[in-house]
Amino acid sequence: MNQATNSFVQPTQVSFTSGGQQCRADFYRPGDSGPFPLIILAHGLGGVRTMRLGAFAERFLAEGYACLVFDYRHFGDSEGQPRQLLDINKQLEDWQSALNHARTLAEIDPAKIVLWGTSFGGGHVLAAAAKDQGVAAVISQGPFTNGLASTLAVDPVVSMKVTAKAIQDRVGALFGAEPVMVTVAALPGETGLMSSQDAYTGFMNLQSDGQKALNYVAARFALDIIRYYPGRKAKDIKVPVLFCVCDNDTVAPAGPTLKYAAQAPKGEIKRYADGHFDIYIGDAFERVVADQIRFLRQHVPV
């Protein structure tokens, strides 16, 4: 299928239930008759689906793959209060709920569902696929795999300031206080969950015109990230997994990811001389999406 076949196909806005609340999503459906293989996509830390995920979905759509691109609860168009609450267990539940919903769609081949996650979502898809053995394949892009490694990548002084906010937020939540927010992507030296040289510019480059994502989350999340090691689940995934690893990743260090990827029974590794945010745009995007399409054609053909 060539790019022109689906060039004018617009996604349909849909929703599915997760934890009694609605996750909003964009459903991209190829123009011909199904059933289609489906790719489920979601973003990383503080990201929403308008932040360049549509660019990937459009490329996959042109190859004949349906795509379901969703926002986690508490983010974007999805329900959930308080807003901007990043809860790891809830986000993993959202992935499972998206899978459950996809399997009910008449035009989808339930034996050909692929999980695609990037950054923090790249770790989530490893955990989700290890738990649900019914997926066909996994694409883990620039993945967060090791909480300690990502924590140590942050300037120690900044990390202390973030932790102080996190404790304040967690204690306040016990008494019903409004969340204490922390910046997601900050300039170097400023207080934020990501404050490397490329973090702020990279995060802002993903913003779409007229749909600016909020650059903050409830600070309590910082107390949980250090205890999250989704990379350890790679060894339990029995289906093909493509790890797209950025050698110059300042947010999700490549070293631990390469170690975990080597343990995946059907793992494939593609390495890029790029930074964490580079692979969403420009030439780096073209390279990574081409590798992902080759992987899909091989393991989950249309």
GROMACS .gro file of C-alpha atoms in nm:
model
  302
    1MET     CA    1   0.000   0.000   0.000
    2ASN     CA    2   0.144   0.337  -0.091
    3GLN     CA    3   0.135   0.664   0.096
    4ALA     CA    4  -0.129   0.814  -0.134
    5THR     CA    5  -0.387   0.547  -0.052
    6ASN     CA    6  -0.461   0.691   0.291
    7SER     CA    7  -0.331   1.045   0.253
    8PHE     CA    8  -0.677   1.196   0.308
    9VAL     CA    9  -0.801   0.958   0.576
   10GLN     CA   10  -0.870   1.146   0.899
   11PRO     CA   11  -0.878   0.969   1.233
   12THR     CA   12  -1.205   0.919   1.416
   13GLN     CA   13  -1.220   1.033   1.777
   14VAL     CA   14  -1.323   0.743   1.998
   15SER     CA   15  -1.308   0.648   2.365
   16PHE     CA   16  -1.279   0.340   2.582
   17THR     CA   17  -1.333   0.275   2.952
   18SER     CA   18  -1.045   0.233   3.194
   19GLY     CA   19  -1.099   0.223   3.568
   20GLY     CA   20  -1.451   0.357   3.525
   21GLN     CA   21  -1.332   0.663   3.329
   22GLN     CA   22  -1.297   0.743   2.961
   23CYS     CA   23  -0.969   0.743   2.773
   24ARG     CA   24  -0.995   0.947   2.454
   25ALA     CA   25  -0.823   0.823   2.142
   26ASP     CA   26  -0.778   0.875   1.770
   27PHE     CA   27  -0.866   0.573   1.554
   28TYR     CA   28  -0.695   0.554   1.216
   29ARG     CA   29  -0.864   0.309   0.980
   30PRO     CA   30  -0.723   0.207   0.641
   31GLY     CA   31  -0.947   0.282   0.346
   32ASP     CA   32  -0.982  -0.073   0.220
   33SER     CA   33  -1.165  -0.366   0.378
   34GLY     CA   34  -1.049  -0.538   0.697
   35PRO     CA   35  -0.982  -0.708   0.921
   36PHE     CA   36  -0.668  -0.503   0.983
   37PRO     CA   37  -0.368  -0.543   1.208
   38LEU     CA   38  -0.376  -0.272   1.474
   39ILE     CA   39  -0.103  -0.068   1.642
   40ILE     CA   40  -0.185   0.087   1.981
   41LEU     CA   41   0.025   0.398   2.052
   42ALA     CA   42   0.071   0.616   2.361
   43HIS     CA   43   0.325   0.870   2.479
   44GLY     CA   44   0.579   0.912   2.753
   45LEU     CA   45   0.622   1.121   3.066
   46GLY     CA   46   0.366   1.402   3.054
   47GLY     CA   47   0.311   1.353   2.682
   48VAL     CA   48  -0.021   1.348   2.499
   49ARG     CA   49  -0.121   1.209   2.163
   50THR     CA   50  -0.105   1.543   1.980
   51MET     CA   51   0.271   1.550   2.042
   52ARG     CA   52   0.381   1.390   1.712
   53LEU     CA   53   0.219   1.049   1.764
   54GLY     CA   54  -0.007   1.120   1.468
   55ALA     CA   55   0.302   1.141   1.245
   56PHE     CA   56   0.387   0.780   1.329
   57ALA     CA   57   0.026   0.666   1.297
   58GLU     CA   58  -0.003   0.822   0.950
   59ARG     CA   59   0.303   0.630   0.830
   60PHE     CA   60   0.169   0.303   0.968
   61LEU     CA   61  -0.175   0.375   0.821
   62ALA     CA   62  -0.018   0.417   0.478
   63GLU     CA   63   0.119   0.064   0.513
   64GLY     CA   64  -0.227  -0.078   0.586
   65TYR     CA   65  -0.220  -0.080   0.966
   66ALA     CA   66  -0.505   0.058   1.173
   67CYS     CA   67  -0.389   0.267   1.470
   68LEU     CA   68  -0.540   0.353   1.808
   69VAL     CA   69  -0.359   0.652   1.962
   70PHE     CA   70  -0.475   0.730   2.314
   71ASP     CA   71  -0.420   0.967   2.605
   72TYR     CA   72  -0.375   0.829   2.955
   73ARG     CA   73  -0.632   0.916   3.217
   74HIS     CA   74  -0.566   1.256   3.379
   75PHE     CA   75  -0.399   1.379   3.057
   76GLY     CA   76  -0.504   1.538   2.731
   77ASP     CA   77  -0.867   1.479   2.642
   78SER     CA   78  -0.910   1.181   2.873
   79GLU     CA   79  -1.107   1.193   3.197
   80GLY     CA   80  -0.957   1.178   3.544
   81GLN     CA   81  -0.916   1.411   3.839
   82PRO     CA   82  -0.690   1.566   3.951
   83ARG     CA   83  -0.547   1.668   3.618
   84GLN     CA   84  -0.184   1.589   3.532
   85LEU     CA   85  -0.165   1.300   3.779
   86LEU     CA   86   0.094   1.052   3.655
   87ASP     CA   87   0.017   0.721   3.821
   88ILE     CA   88   0.221   0.426   3.692
   89ASN     CA   89  -0.033   0.159   3.785
   90LYS     CA   90  -0.318   0.356   3.629
   91GLN     CA   91  -0.125   0.403   3.307
   92LEU     CA   92  -0.053   0.030   3.288
   93GLU     CA   93  -0.424  -0.030   3.343
   94ASP     CA   94  -0.494   0.208   3.055
   95TRP     CA   95  -0.273  -0.001   2.827
   96GLN     CA   96  -0.462  -0.316   2.922
   97SER     CA   97  -0.795  -0.139   2.874
   98ALA     CA   98  -0.687  -0.021   2.529
   99LEU     CA   99  -0.598  -0.381   2.442
  100ASN     CA  100  -0.930  -0.509   2.570
  101HIS     CA  101  -1.115  -0.246   2.368
  102ALA     CA  102  -0.918  -0.320   2.052
  103ARG     CA  103  -1.011  -0.686   2.067
  104THR     CA  104  -1.379  -0.596   2.048
  105LEU     CA  105  -1.348  -0.402   1.721
  106ALA     CA  106  -1.502  -0.593   1.430
  107GLU     CA  107  -1.258  -0.452   1.174
  108ILE     CA  108  -0.948  -0.552   1.374
  109ASP     CA  109  -0.765  -0.885   1.361
  110PRO     CA  110  -0.725  -0.967   1.733
  111ALA     CA  111  -0.425  -1.189   1.658
  112LYS     CA  112  -0.236  -0.894   1.506
  113ILE     CA  113  -0.229  -0.623   1.773
  114VAL     CA  114   0.101  -0.441   1.826
  115LEU     CA  115   0.195  -0.225   2.125
  116TRP     CA  116   0.396   0.089   2.041
  117GLY     CA  117   0.527   0.304   2.324
  118THR     CA  118   0.780   0.583   2.340
  119SER     CA  119   0.993   0.713   2.629
  120PHE     CA  120   0.806   0.634   2.952
  121GLY     CA  121   0.546   0.460   2.736
  122GLY     CA  122   0.829   0.256   2.585
  123GLY     CA  123   0.875   0.102   2.929
  124HIS     CA  124   0.502   0.055   2.978
  125VAL     CA  125   0.467  -0.157   2.665
  126LEU     CA  126   0.731  -0.397   2.795
  127ALA     CA  127   0.540  -0.443   3.120
  128ALA     CA  128   0.208  -0.470   2.935
  129ALA     CA  129   0.331  -0.729   2.686
  130ALA     CA  130   0.489  -0.940   2.959
  131LYS     CA  131   0.154  -0.948   3.139
  132ASP     CA  132  -0.069  -1.001   2.834
  133GLN     CA  133   0.080  -1.269   2.613
  134GLY     CA  134  -0.183  -1.219   2.344
  135VAL     CA  135  -0.013  -0.928   2.164
  136ALA     CA  136   0.159  -0.993   1.831
  137ALA     CA  137   0.465  -0.768   1.869
  138VAL     CA  138   0.606  -0.469   2.055
  139ILE     CA  139   0.787  -0.152   1.947
  140SER     CA  140   0.968   0.020   2.234
  141GLN     CA  141   1.109   0.356   2.126
  142GLY     CA  142   1.365   0.547   2.332
  143PRO     CA  143   1.235   0.350   2.629
  144PHE     CA  144   1.253   0.430   2.998
  145THR     CA  145   1.364   0.094   3.141
  146ASN     CA  146   1.545   0.162   3.468
  147GLY     CA  147   1.424   0.405   3.734
  148LEU     CA  148   1.759   0.437   3.908
  149ALA     CA  149   1.949   0.509   3.586
  150SER     CA  150   1.704   0.782   3.484
  151THR     CA  151   1.711   0.934   3.833
  152LEU     CA  152   2.091   0.944   3.834
  153ALA     CA  153   2.084   1.118   3.496
  154VAL     CA  154   1.932   1.424   3.668
  155ASP     CA  155   2.153   1.686   3.836
  156PRO     CA  156   2.168   1.594   4.210
  157VAL     CA  157   2.068   1.942   4.326
  158VAL     CA  158   1.772   1.946   4.090
  159SER     CA  159   1.679   1.595   4.202
  160MET     CA  160   1.672   1.709   4.567
  161LYS     CA  161   1.442   2.000   4.483
  162VAL     CA  162   1.209   1.772   4.289
  163THR     CA  163   1.202   1.525   4.578
  164ALA     CA  164   1.109   1.801   4.822
  165LYS     CA  165   0.815   1.896   4.600
  166ALA     CA  166   0.717   1.531   4.570
  167ILE     CA  167   0.706   1.482   4.946
  168GLN     CA  168   0.502   1.799   4.987
  169ASP     CA  169   0.259   1.678   4.722
  170ARG     CA  170   0.226   1.326   4.864
  171VAL     CA  171   0.162   1.455   5.216
  172GLY     CA  172  -0.083   1.715   5.090
  173ALA     CA  173  -0.275   1.451   4.897
  174LEU     CA  174  -0.340   1.266   5.224
  175PHE     CA  175  -0.528   1.571   5.348
  176GLY     CA  176  -0.711   1.648   5.024
  177ALA     CA  177  -0.491   1.940   4.919
  178GLU     CA  178  -0.456   2.049   4.559
  179PRO     CA  179  -0.160   1.881   4.385
  180VAL     CA  180   0.181   2.041   4.400
  181MET     CA  181   0.304   2.050   4.043
  182VAL     CA  182   0.656   2.006   3.909
  183THR     CA  183   0.780   2.101   3.563
  184VAL     CA  184   0.825   1.810   3.323
  185ALA     CA  185   1.091   1.956   3.092
  186ALA     CA  186   1.306   2.237   3.231
  187LEU     CA  187   1.615   2.426   3.124
  188PRO     CA  188   1.946   2.303   3.268
  189GLY     CA  189   1.972   2.390   3.635
  190GLU     CA  190   1.601   2.461   3.669
  191THR     CA  191   1.372   2.236   3.872
  192GLY     CA  192   1.210   1.973   3.653
  193LEU     CA  193   1.180   1.600   3.599
  194MET     CA  194   1.392   1.639   3.286
  195SER     CA  195   1.652   1.916   3.280
  196SER     CA  196   1.924   1.797   3.044
  197GLN     CA  197   2.059   2.023   2.771
  198ASP     CA  198   1.805   1.900   2.517
  199ALA     CA  199   1.503   1.839   2.741
  200TYR     CA  200   1.315   2.170   2.728
  201THR     CA  201   1.375   2.239   2.359
  202GLY     CA  202   1.303   1.878   2.269
  203PHE     CA  203   0.977   1.868   2.462
  204MET     CA  204   0.861   2.196   2.314
  205ASN     CA  205   0.945   2.083   1.959
  206LEU     CA  206   0.681   1.812   1.995
  207GLN     CA  207   0.402   2.062   2.056
  208SER     CA  208   0.146   2.092   1.779
  209ASP     CA  209   0.013   2.425   1.658
  210GLY     CA  210  -0.287   2.530   1.862
  211GLN     CA  211  -0.270   2.227   2.092
  212LYS     CA  212  -0.005   2.297   2.352
  213ALA     CA  213   0.053   2.021   2.606
  214LEU     CA  214   0.089   2.115   2.972
  215ASN     CA  215   0.449   2.109   3.087
  216TYR     CA  216   0.390   1.991   3.445
  217VAL     CA  217   0.265   1.692   3.645
  218ALA     CA  218   0.178   1.624   4.008
  219ALA     CA  219   0.512   1.605   4.187
  220ARG     CA  220   0.434   1.289   4.386
  221PHE     CA  221   0.527   1.086   4.080
  222ALA     CA  222   0.896   1.153   4.150
  223LEU     CA  223   0.876   0.924   4.453
  224ASP     CA  224   0.764   0.632   4.236
  225ILE     CA  225   0.989   0.658   3.933
  226ILE     CA  226   1.301   0.529   4.109
  227ARG     CA  227   1.117   0.204   4.191
  228TYR     CA  228   0.996   0.135   3.837
  229TYR     CA  229   1.206  -0.106   3.629
  230PRO     CA  230   0.997  -0.214   3.328
  231GLY     CA  231   1.309  -0.328   3.144
  232ARG     CA  232   1.322  -0.630   3.371
  233LYS     CA  233   1.006  -0.757   3.199
  234ALA     CA  234   1.178  -0.787   2.860
  235LYS     CA  235   1.293  -1.142   2.933
  236ASP     CA  236   0.932  -1.251   2.982
  237ILE     CA  237   0.803  -1.129   2.644
  238LYS     CA  238   0.767  -1.417   2.400
  239VAL     CA  239   0.677  -1.214   2.089
  240PRO     CA  240   0.912  -1.004   1.871
  241VAL     CA  241   1.021  -0.676   2.033
  242LEU     CA  242   1.193  -0.391   1.850
  243PHE     CA  243   1.403  -0.171   2.076
  244CYS     CA  244   1.480   0.167   1.916
  245VAL     CA  245   1.766   0.298   2.129
  246CYS     CA  246   1.924   0.643   2.118
  247ASP     CA  247   2.292   0.623   2.208
  248ASN     CA  248   2.294   0.987   2.324
  249ASP     CA  249   1.978   0.962   2.533
  250THR     CA  250   2.006   1.196   2.833
  251VAL     CA  251   1.666   1.099   2.978
  252ALA     CA  252   1.650   0.720   2.942
  253PRO     CA  253   2.014   0.605   2.934
  254ALA     CA  254   2.093   0.351   2.664
  255GLY     CA  255   2.313   0.125   2.875
  256PRO     CA  256   2.044  -0.042   3.089
  257THR     CA  257   1.807  -0.066   2.792
  258LEU     CA  258   2.064  -0.252   2.582
  259LYS     CA  259   2.118  -0.495   2.868
  260TYR     CA  260   1.747  -0.566   2.903
  261ALA     CA  261   1.696  -0.586   2.526
  262ALA     CA  262   1.961  -0.856   2.502
  263GLN     CA  263   1.750  -1.067   2.740
  264ALA     CA  264   1.434  -1.054   2.529
  265PRO     CA  265   1.387  -1.395   2.360
  266LYS     CA  266   1.287  -1.233   2.030
  267GLY     CA  267   1.437  -0.891   2.080
  268GLU     CA  268   1.576  -0.679   1.797
  269ILE     CA  269   1.785  -0.370   1.856
  270LYS     CA  270   1.823  -0.064   1.637
  271ARG     CA  271   2.063   0.203   1.760
  272TYR     CA  272   2.070   0.569   1.660
  273ALA     CA  273   2.332   0.838   1.716
  274ASP     CA  274   2.058   1.072   1.832
  275GLY     CA  275   1.921   1.220   2.152
  276HIS     CA  276   1.600   1.132   2.334
  277PHE     CA  277   1.384   1.388   2.154
  278ASP     CA  278   1.550   1.380   1.812
  279ILE     CA  279   1.369   1.074   1.676
  280TYR     CA  280   1.028   1.244   1.664
  281ILE     CA  281   1.119   1.490   1.388
  282GLY     CA  282   1.333   1.539   1.080
  283ASP     CA  283   1.582   1.288   0.944
  284ALA     CA  284   1.600   1.096   1.270
  285PHE     CA  285   1.224   1.040   1.256
  286GLU     CA  286   1.255   0.913   0.899
  287ARG     CA  287   1.522   0.662   1.002
  288VAL     CA  288   1.338   0.524   1.301
  289VAL     CA  289   0.996   0.500   1.136
  290ALA     CA  290   1.151   0.320   0.838
  291ASP     CA  291   1.303   0.062   1.073
  292GLN     CA  292   0.971   0.021   1.251
  293ILE     CA  293   0.787  -0.036   0.924
  294ARG     CA  294   1.041  -0.302   0.822
  295PHE     CA  295   0.989  -0.472   1.158
  296LEU     CA  296   0.610  -0.464   1.116
  297ARG     CA  297   0.625  -0.601   0.762
  298GLN     CA  298   0.838  -0.890   0.880
  299HIS     CA  299   0.656  -0.989   1.198
  300VAL     CA  300   0.297  -0.863   1.160
  301PRO     CA  301   0.236  -0.841   0.785
  302VAL     CA  302  -0.078  -0.686   0.646
   0.00000   0.00000   0.00000
